[in-house]
Coordinates of C-alpha atoms in Angstrom, one line a residue:
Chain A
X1 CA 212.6 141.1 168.0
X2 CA 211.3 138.7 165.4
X3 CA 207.9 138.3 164.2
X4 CA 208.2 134.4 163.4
X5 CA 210.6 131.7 164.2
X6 CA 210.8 128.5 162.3
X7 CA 213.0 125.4 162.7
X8 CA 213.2 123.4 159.5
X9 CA 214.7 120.3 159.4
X10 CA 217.0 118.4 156.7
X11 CA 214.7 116.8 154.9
X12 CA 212.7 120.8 154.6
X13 CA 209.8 120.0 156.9
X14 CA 209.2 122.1 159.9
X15 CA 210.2 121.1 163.1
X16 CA 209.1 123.8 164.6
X17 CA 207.0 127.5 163.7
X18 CA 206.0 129.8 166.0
X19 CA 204.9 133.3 164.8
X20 CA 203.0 136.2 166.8
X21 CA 199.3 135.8 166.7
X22 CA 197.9 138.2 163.7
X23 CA 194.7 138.1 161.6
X24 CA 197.1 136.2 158.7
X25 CA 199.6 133.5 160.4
X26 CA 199.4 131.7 157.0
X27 CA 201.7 134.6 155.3
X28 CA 204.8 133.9 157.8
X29 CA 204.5 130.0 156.8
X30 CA 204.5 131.2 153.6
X31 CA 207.5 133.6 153.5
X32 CA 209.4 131.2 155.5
X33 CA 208.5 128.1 152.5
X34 CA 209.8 130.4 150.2
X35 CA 213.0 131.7 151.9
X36 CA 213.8 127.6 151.7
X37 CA 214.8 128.4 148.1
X38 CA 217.0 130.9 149.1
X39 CA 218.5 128.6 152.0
X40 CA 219.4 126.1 149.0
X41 CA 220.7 128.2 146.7
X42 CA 223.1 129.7 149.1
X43 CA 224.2 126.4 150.2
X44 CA 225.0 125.3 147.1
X45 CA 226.8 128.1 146.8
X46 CA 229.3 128.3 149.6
X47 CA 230.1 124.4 148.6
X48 CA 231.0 125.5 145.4
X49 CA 233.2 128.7 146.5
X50 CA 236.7 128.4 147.2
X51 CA 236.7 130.5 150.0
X52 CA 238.1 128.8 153.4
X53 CA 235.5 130.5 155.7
X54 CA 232.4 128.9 155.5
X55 CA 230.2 130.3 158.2
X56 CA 226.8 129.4 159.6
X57 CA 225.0 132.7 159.7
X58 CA 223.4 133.0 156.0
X59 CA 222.4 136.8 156.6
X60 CA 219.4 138.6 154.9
X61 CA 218.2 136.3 152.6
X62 CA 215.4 138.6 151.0
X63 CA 213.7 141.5 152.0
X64 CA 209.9 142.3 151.1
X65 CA 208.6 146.0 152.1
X66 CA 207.0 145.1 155.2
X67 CA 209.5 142.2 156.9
X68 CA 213.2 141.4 156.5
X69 CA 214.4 137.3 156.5
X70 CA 216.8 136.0 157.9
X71 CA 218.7 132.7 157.9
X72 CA 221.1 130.3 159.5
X73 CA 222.2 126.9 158.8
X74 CA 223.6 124.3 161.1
X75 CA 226.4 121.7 159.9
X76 CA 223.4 119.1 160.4
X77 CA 221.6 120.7 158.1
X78 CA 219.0 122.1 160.3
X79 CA 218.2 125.8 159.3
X80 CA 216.7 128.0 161.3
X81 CA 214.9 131.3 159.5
X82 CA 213.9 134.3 161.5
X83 CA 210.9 136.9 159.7
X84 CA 211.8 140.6 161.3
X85 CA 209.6 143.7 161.2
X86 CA 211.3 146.0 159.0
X87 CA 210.1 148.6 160.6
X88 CA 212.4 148.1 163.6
X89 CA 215.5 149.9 161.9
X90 CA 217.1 149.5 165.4
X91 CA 218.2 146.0 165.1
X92 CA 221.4 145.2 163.9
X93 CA 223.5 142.2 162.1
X94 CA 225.1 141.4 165.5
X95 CA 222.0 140.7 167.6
X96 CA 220.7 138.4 164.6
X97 CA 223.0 136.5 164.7
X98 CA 223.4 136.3 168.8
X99 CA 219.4 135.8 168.6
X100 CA 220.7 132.5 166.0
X101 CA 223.0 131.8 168.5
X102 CA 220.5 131.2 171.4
X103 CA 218.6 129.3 168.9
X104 CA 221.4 126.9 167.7
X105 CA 222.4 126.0 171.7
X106 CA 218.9 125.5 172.7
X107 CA 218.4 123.3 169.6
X108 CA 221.3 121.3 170.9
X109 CA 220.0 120.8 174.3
X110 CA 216.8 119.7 172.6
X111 CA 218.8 116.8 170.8
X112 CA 220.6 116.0 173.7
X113 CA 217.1 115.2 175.6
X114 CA 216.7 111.9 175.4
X115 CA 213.1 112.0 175.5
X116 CA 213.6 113.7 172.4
X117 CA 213.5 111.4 169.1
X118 CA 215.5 113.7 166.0
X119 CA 212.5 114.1 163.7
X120 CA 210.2 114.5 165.7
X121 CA 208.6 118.2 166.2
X122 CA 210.1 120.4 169.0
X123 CA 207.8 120.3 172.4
X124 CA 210.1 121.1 174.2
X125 CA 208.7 123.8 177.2
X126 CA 212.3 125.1 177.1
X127 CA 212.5 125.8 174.2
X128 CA 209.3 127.1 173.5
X129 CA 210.6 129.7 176.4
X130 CA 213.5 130.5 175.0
X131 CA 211.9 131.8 171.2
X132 CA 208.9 134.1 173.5
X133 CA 211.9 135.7 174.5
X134 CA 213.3 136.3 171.4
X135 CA 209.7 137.6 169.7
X136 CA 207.8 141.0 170.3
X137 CA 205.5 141.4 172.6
X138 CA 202.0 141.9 171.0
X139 CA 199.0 141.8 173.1
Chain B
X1 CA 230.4 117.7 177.5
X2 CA 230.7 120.7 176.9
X3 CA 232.4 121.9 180.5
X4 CA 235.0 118.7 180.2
X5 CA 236.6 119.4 177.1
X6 CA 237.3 123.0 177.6
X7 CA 238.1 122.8 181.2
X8 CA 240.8 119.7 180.1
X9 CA 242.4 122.0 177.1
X10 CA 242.7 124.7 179.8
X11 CA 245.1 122.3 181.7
X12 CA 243.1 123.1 184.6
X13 CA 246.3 124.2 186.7
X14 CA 247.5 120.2 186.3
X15 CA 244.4 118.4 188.4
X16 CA 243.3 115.9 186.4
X17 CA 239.2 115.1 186.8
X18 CA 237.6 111.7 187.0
X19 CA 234.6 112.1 184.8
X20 CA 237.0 110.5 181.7
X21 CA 236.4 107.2 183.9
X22 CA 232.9 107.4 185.0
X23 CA 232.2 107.0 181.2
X24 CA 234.3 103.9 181.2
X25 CA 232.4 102.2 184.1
X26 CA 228.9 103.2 182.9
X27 CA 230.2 101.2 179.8
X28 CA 231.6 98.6 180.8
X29 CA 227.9 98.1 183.0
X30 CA 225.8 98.3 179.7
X31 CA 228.1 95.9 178.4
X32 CA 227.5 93.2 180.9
X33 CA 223.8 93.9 181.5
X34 CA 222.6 93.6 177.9
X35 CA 224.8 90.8 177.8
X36 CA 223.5 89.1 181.2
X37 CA 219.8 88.7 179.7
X38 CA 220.3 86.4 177.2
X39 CA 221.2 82.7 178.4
X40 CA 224.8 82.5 178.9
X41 CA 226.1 80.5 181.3
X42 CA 229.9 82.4 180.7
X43 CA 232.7 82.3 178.0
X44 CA 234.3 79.2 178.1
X45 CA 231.5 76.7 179.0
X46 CA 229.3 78.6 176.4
X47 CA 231.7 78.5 173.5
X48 CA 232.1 74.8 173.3
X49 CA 228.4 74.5 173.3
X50 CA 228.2 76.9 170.2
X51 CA 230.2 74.9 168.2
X52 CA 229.2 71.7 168.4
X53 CA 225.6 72.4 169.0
X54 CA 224.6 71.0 171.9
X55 CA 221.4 72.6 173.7
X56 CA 222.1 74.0 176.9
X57 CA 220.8 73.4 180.2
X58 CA 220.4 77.0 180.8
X59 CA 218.5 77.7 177.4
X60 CA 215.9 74.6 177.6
X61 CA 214.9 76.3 181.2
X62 CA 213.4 78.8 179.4
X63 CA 210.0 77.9 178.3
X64 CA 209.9 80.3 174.8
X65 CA 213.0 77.8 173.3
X66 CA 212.5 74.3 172.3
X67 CA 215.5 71.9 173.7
X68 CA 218.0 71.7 170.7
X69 CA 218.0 75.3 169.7
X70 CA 220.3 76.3 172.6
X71 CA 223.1 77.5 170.0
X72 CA 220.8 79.5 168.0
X73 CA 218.9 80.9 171.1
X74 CA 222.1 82.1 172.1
X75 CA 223.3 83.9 168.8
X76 CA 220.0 85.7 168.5
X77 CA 220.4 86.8 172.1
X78 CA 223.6 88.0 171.3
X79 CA 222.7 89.6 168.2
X80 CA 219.9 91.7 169.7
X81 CA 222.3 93.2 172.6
X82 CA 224.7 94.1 170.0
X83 CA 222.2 95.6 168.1
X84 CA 220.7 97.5 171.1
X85 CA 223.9 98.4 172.2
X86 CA 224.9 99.9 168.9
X87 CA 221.7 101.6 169.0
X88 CA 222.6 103.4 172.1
X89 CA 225.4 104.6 170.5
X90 CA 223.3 105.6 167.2
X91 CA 221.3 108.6 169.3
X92 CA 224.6 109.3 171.8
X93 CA 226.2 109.9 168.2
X94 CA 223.0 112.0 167.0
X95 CA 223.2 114.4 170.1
X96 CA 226.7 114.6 170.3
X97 CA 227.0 115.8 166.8
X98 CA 225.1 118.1 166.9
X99 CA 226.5 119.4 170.1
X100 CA 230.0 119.3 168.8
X101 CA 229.8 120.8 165.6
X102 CA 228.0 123.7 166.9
X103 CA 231.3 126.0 167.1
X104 CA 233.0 125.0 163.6
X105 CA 232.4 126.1 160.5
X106 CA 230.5 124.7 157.8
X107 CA 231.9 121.0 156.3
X108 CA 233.3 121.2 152.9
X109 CA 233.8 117.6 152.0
X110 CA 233.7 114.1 153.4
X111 CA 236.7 114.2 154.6
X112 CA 236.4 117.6 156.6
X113 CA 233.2 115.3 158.5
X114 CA 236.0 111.9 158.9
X115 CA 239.0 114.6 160.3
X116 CA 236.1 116.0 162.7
X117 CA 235.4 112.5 163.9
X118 CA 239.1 111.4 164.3
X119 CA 239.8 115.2 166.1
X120 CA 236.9 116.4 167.7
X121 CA 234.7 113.7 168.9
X122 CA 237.3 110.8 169.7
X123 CA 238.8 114.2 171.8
X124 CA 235.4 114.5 173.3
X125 CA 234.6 111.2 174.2
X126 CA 237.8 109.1 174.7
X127 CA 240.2 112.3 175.8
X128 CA 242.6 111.6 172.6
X129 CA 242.6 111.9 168.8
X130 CA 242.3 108.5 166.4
X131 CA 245.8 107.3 165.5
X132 CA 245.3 107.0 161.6
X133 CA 242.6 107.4 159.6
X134 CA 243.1 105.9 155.7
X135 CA 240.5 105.6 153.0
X136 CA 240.6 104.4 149.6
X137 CA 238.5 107.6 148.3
X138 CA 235.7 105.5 146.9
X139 CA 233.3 106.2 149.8
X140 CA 235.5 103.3 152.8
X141 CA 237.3 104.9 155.8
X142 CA 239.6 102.7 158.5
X143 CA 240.2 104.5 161.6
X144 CA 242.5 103.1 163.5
X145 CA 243.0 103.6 167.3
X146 CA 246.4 101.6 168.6
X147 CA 245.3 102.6 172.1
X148 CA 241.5 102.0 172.4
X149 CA 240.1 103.7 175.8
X150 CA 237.4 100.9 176.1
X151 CA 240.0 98.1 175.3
X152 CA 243.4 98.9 177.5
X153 CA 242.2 98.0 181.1
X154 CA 241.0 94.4 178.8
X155 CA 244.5 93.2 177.7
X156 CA 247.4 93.6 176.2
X157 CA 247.9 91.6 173.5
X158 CA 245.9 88.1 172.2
X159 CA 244.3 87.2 175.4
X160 CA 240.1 87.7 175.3
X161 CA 239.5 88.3 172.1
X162 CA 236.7 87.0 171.7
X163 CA 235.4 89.5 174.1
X164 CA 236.5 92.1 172.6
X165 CA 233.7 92.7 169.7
X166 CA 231.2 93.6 172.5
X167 CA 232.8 96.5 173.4
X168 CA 233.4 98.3 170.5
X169 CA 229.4 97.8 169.3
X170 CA 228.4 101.0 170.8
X171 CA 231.1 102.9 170.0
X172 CA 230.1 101.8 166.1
X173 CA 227.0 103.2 166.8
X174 CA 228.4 106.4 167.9
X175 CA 230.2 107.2 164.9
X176 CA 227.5 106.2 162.4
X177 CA 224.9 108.3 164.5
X178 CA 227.1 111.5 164.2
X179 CA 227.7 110.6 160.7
X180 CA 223.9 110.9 160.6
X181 CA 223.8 114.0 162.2
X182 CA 226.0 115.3 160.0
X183 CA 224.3 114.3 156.8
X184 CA 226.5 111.0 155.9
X185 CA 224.8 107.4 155.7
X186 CA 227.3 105.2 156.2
X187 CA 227.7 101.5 157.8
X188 CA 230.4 101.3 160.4
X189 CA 232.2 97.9 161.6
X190 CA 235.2 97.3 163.9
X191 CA 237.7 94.6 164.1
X192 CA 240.3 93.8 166.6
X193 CA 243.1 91.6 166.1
X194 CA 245.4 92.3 169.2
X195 CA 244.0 94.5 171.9
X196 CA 243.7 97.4 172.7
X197 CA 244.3 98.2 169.1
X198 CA 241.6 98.4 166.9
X199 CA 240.1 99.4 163.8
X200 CA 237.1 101.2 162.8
X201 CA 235.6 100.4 159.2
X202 CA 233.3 103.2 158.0
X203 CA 231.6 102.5 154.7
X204 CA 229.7 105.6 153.2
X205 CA 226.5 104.4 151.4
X206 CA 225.6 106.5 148.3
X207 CA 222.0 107.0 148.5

């Protein structure tokens, strides 16, 4: 379950954050600024590598002591960052990266709407939906 | 989209679907209605009247254009659909690759985005890969289709050529809006000089 989800787009402004409501929202926008770097760097580095797989899912991209960051990138550029309680031990590579995969279809069908104009921020109810799923349940 | 390309690679026991066509029709509609606003009394009347620059009785009816512009009313017109038209097929590109590229792995190169074009999206939209794609590796791309979808119920051969241009304007903007999509600025044109074979130009611009 994540703690924050954030849709960045090309150009590295947000198309869409959402985190669970806590005293300090402004730390999650700032962790997931900062993991940008990381984003970059990687990217640059699978263009340089010679290795034939080139995948989407960018994995941990840093850990601090209290949350774990993950990554993903889309061919379109779009990356999508997910903040993670460290904490919960129990979740594992695989359900990151099915949890990116929900994300990465349901950005999709927010392109495809053509009420939707690319570059605009996601309002989409659907999606909106789709990422309380994904997040813990604090009340 | 999604449902049509996998259920056609699947062979689908040998039934063949009609969706392929229902594309072709909806076309072939935005075609003639963009078309059908601007004042155009029909091919061969109207092409005289270009060239020698008469004003037509159609275009003085209209109160916005002085009598005497007629030609240049026209061209504008014309100009607009085609521009609205390629527009069209600007965001159908944007959406479609995104939609597309969604299983593949990460582009390499250039030419990794041009091979998913000539593969993946003319499978997608037309139902069969580009014939030949050739570039001179300074940034210019030709794809050539001998066979195009939009063209072969047209002619076979010289016979409306003219026409022709008109149909391949959203189907420029298609490729140059999943060329946005995927990260490319580029400026696409296409020629035809015998139906239904024609040619694609895709020039990428270096920002």
């Amino acid at each position: 379950m994540a703690v924050c989800v954030a849709v960045i787009a090309k150009e590295n402004y947000p198309l869409y954050i959402r985190s669970v409501p806590t005293e300090n929202e402004l730390k999650f926008h700032y962790m997931v600024h900062t993991s940008l770097d990381v984003v970059d760097e990687k990217i640059s580095a699978m263009g340089k590598a010679l290795v034939d797989q080139r995948e989407l899912y960018l994995g941990l991209l840093y850990p601090t002591e209290d949350y774990k960051v993950y990554g993903y990138v889309t061919n379109s550029r779009v990356k999508f960052v997910m903040v993670v309680d460290s904490s919960n031990t129990a979740l594992r590579d695989n359900e990151i990266r099915s949890m990116f995969r929900k994300l990465h279809s349901s950005y999709t069908d927010v392109m495809c709407n053509p009420f939707y104009n690319p570059g605009d921020c996601i309002q989409s109810r659907a999606f909106d939906s789709m990422v309380t799923s994904m997040m813990i349940q604090v009340c | 989209m999604r449902a049509r390309s996998a259920g056609r690679s699947l062979g689908a026991g040998g039934r063949r679907m009609a969706d392929a066509v229902l594309f072709e029709f909806l076309h072939t509609e935005m075609v003639a209605e963009l078309w059908a606003h601007d004042p155009d009394p029909g091919p061969g009347v109207h092409r005289e009247q270009r060239h020698t620059r008469v004003p037509t009785a159609t275009c003085s009816a209209s109160a916005s254009c002085p009598p005497g512009c007629g030609a240049l009313c026209v061209r504008k017109g014309q100009n607009m659909s085609l521009s609205v038209l390629e527009g069209m097929g600007f965001r159908v590109g944007q959406a479609l690759g995104e939609r597309l590229s969604r299983e593949t792995l990460a582009y390499r190169e250039e030419l990794d985005i041009l091979k998913f074009l000539c593969k993946d999206l003319w499978m997608a939209v037309f139902q069969k890969q580009m014939d030949s794609l050739r570039t001179n590796h300074q940034g210019t791309y030709v794809l050539q289709d001998n066979s195009f979808p939009l063209l072969i119920r047209m002619a076979s051969g010289l016979q409306y050529l003219e026409e022709a241009p008109k149909f391949l304007a959203f189907t420029c903007g298609l490729l140059r809006g999943t060329l946005c999509t995927l990260g490319v600025k580029s400026l696409v044109t296409a020629s035809v000089a015998a139906l239904p074979a024609c040619k694609f130009q895709v020039v990428i611009q270096k920002s």
